[in-house]
mmCIF file of C-alpha atoms in Angstrom:
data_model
loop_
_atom_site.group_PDB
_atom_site.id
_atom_site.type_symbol
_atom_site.label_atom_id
_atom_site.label_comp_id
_atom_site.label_asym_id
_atom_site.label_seq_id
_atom_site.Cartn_x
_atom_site.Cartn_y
_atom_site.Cartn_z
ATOM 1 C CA UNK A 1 112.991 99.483 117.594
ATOM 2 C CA UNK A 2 114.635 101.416 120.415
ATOM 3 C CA UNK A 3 113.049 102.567 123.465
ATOM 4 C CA UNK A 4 112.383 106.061 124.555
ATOM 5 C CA UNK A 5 113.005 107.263 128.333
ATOM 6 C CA UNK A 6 114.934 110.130 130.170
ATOM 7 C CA UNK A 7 117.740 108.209 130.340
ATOM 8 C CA UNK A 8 119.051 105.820 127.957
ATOM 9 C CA UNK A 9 121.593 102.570 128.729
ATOM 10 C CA UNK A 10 123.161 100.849 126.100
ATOM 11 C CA UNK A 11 125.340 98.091 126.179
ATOM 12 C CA UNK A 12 127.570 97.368 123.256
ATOM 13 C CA UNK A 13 128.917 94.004 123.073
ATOM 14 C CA UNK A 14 132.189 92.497 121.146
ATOM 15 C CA UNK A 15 134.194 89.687 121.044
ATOM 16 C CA UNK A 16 135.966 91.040 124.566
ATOM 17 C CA UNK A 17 134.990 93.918 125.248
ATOM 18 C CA UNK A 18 131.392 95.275 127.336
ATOM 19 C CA UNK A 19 130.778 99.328 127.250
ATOM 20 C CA UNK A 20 128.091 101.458 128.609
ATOM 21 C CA UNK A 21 126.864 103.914 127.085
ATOM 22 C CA UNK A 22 124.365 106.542 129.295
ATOM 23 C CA UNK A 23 122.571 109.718 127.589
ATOM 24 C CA UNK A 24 120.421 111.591 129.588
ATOM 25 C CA UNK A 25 117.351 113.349 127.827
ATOM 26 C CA UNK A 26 116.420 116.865 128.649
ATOM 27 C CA UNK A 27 113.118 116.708 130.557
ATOM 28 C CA UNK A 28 109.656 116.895 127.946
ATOM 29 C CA UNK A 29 108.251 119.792 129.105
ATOM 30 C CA UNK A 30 111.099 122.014 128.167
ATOM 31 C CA UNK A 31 111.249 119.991 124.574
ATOM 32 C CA UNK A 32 107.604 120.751 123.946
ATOM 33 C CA UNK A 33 108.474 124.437 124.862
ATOM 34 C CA UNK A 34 111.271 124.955 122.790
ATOM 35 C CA UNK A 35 110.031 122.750 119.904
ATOM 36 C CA UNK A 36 106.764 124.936 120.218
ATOM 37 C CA UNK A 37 108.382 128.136 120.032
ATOM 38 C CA UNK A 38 110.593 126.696 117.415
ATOM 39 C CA UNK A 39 107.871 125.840 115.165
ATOM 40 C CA UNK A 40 105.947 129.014 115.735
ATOM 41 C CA UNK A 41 109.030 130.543 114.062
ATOM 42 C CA UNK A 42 109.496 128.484 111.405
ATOM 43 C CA UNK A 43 105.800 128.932 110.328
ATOM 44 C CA UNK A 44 106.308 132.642 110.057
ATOM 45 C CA UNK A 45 109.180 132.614 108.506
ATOM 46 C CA UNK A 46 108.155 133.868 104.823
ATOM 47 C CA UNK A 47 111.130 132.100 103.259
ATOM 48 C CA UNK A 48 109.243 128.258 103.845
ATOM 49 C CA UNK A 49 106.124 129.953 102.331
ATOM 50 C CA UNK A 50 107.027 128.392 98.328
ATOM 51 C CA UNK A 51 109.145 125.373 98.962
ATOM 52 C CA UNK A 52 107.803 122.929 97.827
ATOM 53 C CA UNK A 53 109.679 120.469 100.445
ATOM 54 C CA UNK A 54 108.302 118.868 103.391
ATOM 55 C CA UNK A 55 109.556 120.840 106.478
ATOM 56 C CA UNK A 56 110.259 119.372 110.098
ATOM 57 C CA UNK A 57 112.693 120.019 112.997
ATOM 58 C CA UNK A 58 115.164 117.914 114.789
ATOM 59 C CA UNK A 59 116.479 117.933 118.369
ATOM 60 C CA UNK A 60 117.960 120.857 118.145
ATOM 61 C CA UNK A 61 115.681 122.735 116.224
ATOM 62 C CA UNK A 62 117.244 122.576 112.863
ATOM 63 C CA UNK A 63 115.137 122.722 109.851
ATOM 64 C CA UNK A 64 115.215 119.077 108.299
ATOM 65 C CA UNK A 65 113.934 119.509 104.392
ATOM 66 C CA UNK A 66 112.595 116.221 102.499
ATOM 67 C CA UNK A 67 111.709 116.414 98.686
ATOM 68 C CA UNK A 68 107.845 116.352 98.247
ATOM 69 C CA UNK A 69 106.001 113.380 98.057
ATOM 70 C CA UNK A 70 104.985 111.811 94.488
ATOM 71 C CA UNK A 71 101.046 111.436 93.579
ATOM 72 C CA UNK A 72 100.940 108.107 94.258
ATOM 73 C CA UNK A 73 101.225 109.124 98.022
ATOM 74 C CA UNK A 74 99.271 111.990 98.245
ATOM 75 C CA UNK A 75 96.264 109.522 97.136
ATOM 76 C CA UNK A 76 97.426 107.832 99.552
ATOM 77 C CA UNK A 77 97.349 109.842 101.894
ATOM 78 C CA UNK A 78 94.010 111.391 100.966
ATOM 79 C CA UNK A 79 92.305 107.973 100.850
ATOM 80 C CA UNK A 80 93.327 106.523 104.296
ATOM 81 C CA UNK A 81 92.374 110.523 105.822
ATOM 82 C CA UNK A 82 88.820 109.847 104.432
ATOM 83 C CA UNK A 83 88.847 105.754 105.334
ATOM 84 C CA UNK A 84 89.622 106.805 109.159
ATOM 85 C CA UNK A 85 87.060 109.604 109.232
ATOM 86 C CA UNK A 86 84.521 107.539 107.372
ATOM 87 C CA UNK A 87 84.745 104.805 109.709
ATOM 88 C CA UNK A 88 85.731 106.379 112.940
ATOM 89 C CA UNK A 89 84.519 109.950 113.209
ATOM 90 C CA UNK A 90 87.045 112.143 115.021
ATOM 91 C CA UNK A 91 89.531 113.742 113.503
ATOM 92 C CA UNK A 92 92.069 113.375 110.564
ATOM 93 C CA UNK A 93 94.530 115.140 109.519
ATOM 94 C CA UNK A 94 97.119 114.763 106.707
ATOM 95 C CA UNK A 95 100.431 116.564 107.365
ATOM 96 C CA UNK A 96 100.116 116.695 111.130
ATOM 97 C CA UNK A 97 102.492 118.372 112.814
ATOM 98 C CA UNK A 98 103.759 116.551 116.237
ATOM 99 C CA UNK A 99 106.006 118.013 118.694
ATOM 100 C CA UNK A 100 108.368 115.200 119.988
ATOM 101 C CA UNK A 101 111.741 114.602 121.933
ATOM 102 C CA UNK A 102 113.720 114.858 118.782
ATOM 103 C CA UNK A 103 111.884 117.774 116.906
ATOM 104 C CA UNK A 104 108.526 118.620 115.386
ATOM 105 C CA UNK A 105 107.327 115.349 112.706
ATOM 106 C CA UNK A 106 105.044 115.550 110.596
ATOM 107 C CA UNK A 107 102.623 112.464 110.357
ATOM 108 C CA UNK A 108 101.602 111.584 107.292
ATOM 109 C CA UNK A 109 98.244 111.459 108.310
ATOM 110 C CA UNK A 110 96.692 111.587 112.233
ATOM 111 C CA UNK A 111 93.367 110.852 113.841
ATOM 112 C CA UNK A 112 92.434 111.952 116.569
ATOM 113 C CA UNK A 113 89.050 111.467 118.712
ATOM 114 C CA UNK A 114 86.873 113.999 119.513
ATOM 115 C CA UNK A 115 88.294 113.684 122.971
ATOM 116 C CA UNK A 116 91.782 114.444 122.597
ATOM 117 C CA UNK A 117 91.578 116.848 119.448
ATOM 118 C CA UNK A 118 89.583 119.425 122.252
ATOM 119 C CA UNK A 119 92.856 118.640 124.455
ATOM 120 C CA UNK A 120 95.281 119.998 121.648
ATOM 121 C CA UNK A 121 92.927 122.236 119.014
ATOM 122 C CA UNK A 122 95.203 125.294 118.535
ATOM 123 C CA UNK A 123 98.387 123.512 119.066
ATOM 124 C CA UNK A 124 100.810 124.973 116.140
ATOM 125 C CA UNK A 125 102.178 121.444 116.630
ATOM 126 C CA UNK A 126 100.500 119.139 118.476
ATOM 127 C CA UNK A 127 102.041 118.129 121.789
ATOM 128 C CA UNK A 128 100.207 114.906 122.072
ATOM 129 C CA UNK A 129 99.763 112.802 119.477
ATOM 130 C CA UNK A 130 97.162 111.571 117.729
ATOM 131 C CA UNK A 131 95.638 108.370 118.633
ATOM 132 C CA UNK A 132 96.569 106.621 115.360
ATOM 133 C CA UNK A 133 99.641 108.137 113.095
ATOM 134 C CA UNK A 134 100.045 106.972 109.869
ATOM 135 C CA UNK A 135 103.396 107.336 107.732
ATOM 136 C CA UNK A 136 103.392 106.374 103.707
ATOM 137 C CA UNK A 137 106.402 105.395 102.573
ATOM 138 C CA UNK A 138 108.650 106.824 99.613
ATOM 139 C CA UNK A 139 111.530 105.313 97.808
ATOM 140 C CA UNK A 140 113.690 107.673 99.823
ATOM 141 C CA UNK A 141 112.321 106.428 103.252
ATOM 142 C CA UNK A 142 113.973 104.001 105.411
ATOM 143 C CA UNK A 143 112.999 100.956 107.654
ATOM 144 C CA UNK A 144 114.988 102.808 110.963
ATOM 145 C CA UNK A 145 113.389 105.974 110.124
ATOM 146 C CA UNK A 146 109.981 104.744 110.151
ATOM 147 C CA UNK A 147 110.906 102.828 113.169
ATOM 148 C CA UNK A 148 112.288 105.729 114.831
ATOM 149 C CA UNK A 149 109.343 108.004 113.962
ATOM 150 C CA UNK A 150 106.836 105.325 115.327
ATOM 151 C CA UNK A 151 108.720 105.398 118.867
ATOM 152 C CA UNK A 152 108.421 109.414 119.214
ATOM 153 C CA UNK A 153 104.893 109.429 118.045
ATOM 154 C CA UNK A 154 104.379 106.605 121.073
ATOM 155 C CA UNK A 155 106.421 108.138 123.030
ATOM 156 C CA UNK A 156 104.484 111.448 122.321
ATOM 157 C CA UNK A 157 101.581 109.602 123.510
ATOM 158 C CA UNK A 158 100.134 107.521 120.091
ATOM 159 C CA UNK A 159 98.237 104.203 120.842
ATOM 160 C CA UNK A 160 98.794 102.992 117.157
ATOM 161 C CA UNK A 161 101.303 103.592 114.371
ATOM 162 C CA UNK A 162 100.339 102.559 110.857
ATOM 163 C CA UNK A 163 102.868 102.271 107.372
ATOM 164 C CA UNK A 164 101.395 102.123 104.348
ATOM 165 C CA UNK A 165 104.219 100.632 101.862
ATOM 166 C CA UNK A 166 104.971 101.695 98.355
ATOM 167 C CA UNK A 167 102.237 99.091 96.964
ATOM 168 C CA UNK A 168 99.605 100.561 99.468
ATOM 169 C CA UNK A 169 99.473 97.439 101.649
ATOM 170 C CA UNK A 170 99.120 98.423 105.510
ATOM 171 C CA UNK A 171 100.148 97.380 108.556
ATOM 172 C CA UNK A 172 99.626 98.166 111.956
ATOM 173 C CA UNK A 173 102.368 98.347 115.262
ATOM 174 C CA UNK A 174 100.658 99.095 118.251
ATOM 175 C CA UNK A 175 102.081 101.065 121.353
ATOM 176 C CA UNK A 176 102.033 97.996 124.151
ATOM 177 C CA UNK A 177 104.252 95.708 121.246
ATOM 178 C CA UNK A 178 106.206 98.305 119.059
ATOM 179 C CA UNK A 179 108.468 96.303 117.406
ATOM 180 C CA UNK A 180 105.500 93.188 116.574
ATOM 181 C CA UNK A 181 103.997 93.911 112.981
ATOM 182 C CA UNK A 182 100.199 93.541 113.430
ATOM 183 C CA UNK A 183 97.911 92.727 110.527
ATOM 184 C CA UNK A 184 94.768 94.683 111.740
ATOM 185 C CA UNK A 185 94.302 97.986 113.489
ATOM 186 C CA UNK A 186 92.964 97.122 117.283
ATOM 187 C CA UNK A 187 91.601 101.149 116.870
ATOM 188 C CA UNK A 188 90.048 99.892 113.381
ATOM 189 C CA UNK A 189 89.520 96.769 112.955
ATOM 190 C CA UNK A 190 87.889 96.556 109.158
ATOM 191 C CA UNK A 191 90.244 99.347 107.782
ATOM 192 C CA UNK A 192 90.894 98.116 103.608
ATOM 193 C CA UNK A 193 94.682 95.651 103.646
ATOM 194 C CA UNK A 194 95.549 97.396 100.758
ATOM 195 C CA UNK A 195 94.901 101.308 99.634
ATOM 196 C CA UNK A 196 95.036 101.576 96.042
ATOM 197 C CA UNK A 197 96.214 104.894 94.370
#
């Protein structure tokens, strides 16, 4: 996985030849400010109201459209909602909206604690992220886009990202190792190894 920070080095190797490469990140704040305002429009624009494709932003505030999940994921994602709220209390939420660096994201599912869900109630998108954030893959997903989305839900201030893969089996990366697959949630420790449709 890469690492997040306001500025970026990157140094590309070949056979002969050592390059640097620098990009400097615009500062949060004025992310989460556009990206807020951004998604306040995009939520009242009447045009989103039937598509039946999942909506998020990028960067630049560009409308990224995904084709809707399949039932086997919305169990999914139903199941592991009422798991964490079962055994944990706080808050879930399937379809959260987070407000990151590159966009707003929406986590498959999110929980939250009592404690930071009274920091961020009201939040069109939520500018801190919920404790644990939980993506179920599709065919269509990716390895580098999960790993990608895990760093700006860190980054955007997650303590655990969890992937459930297309058999329902789970596993856990955790914001002090990000790129170490764990086999148990530190956050939940007893949450089911597999989540059956």
């Amino acid at each position: 996985m890469w690492e997040l920070s306001r500025t970026r080095r990157l140094l590309i190797v070949s056979s002969k030849l050592i390059m640097q490469l620098t990009i400097n990140l615009p500062d949060r704040n004025e992310m989460l400010a556009f990206h807020r305002q951004r998604w306040v429009e995009v939520l009242a624009d009447p045009q989103w109201n039937d598509t039946f494709c999942r909506i998020e932003t990028n960067a630049y505030g560009q409308i990224v459209l995904s084709p809707p999940p399949g039932g086997p994921h919305g169990s999914r994602q139903f199941r592991i909602a009422h798991e964490l709220h079962v055994r944990l209390g706080g808050h879930s939420i399937t379809e959260c909206p987070i407000s990151t660096v590159d966009g707003v994201k929406g986590a498959d599912v999110g929980w939250f604690t009592a404690k930071r869900y009274a920091t961020v109630r009201g939040q069109v998108a939520f500018e801190t992220a919920p404790e644990i954030c939980v993506e179920i893959l599709s065919p269509s997903n990716t390895t580098l886009e999960m790993e990608n989305k895990f760093q700006l839900y860190f980054d955007a201030g997650a303590v655990e990202c969890w992937l459930c893969d297309l058999e329902g089996c789970m596993s856990y990366y955790n914001r002090t190792v990000p790129q170490t697959k764990q086999t148990y949630s530190q956050l939940c420790p007893n949450f089911p190894a597999v989540i059956n449709d």
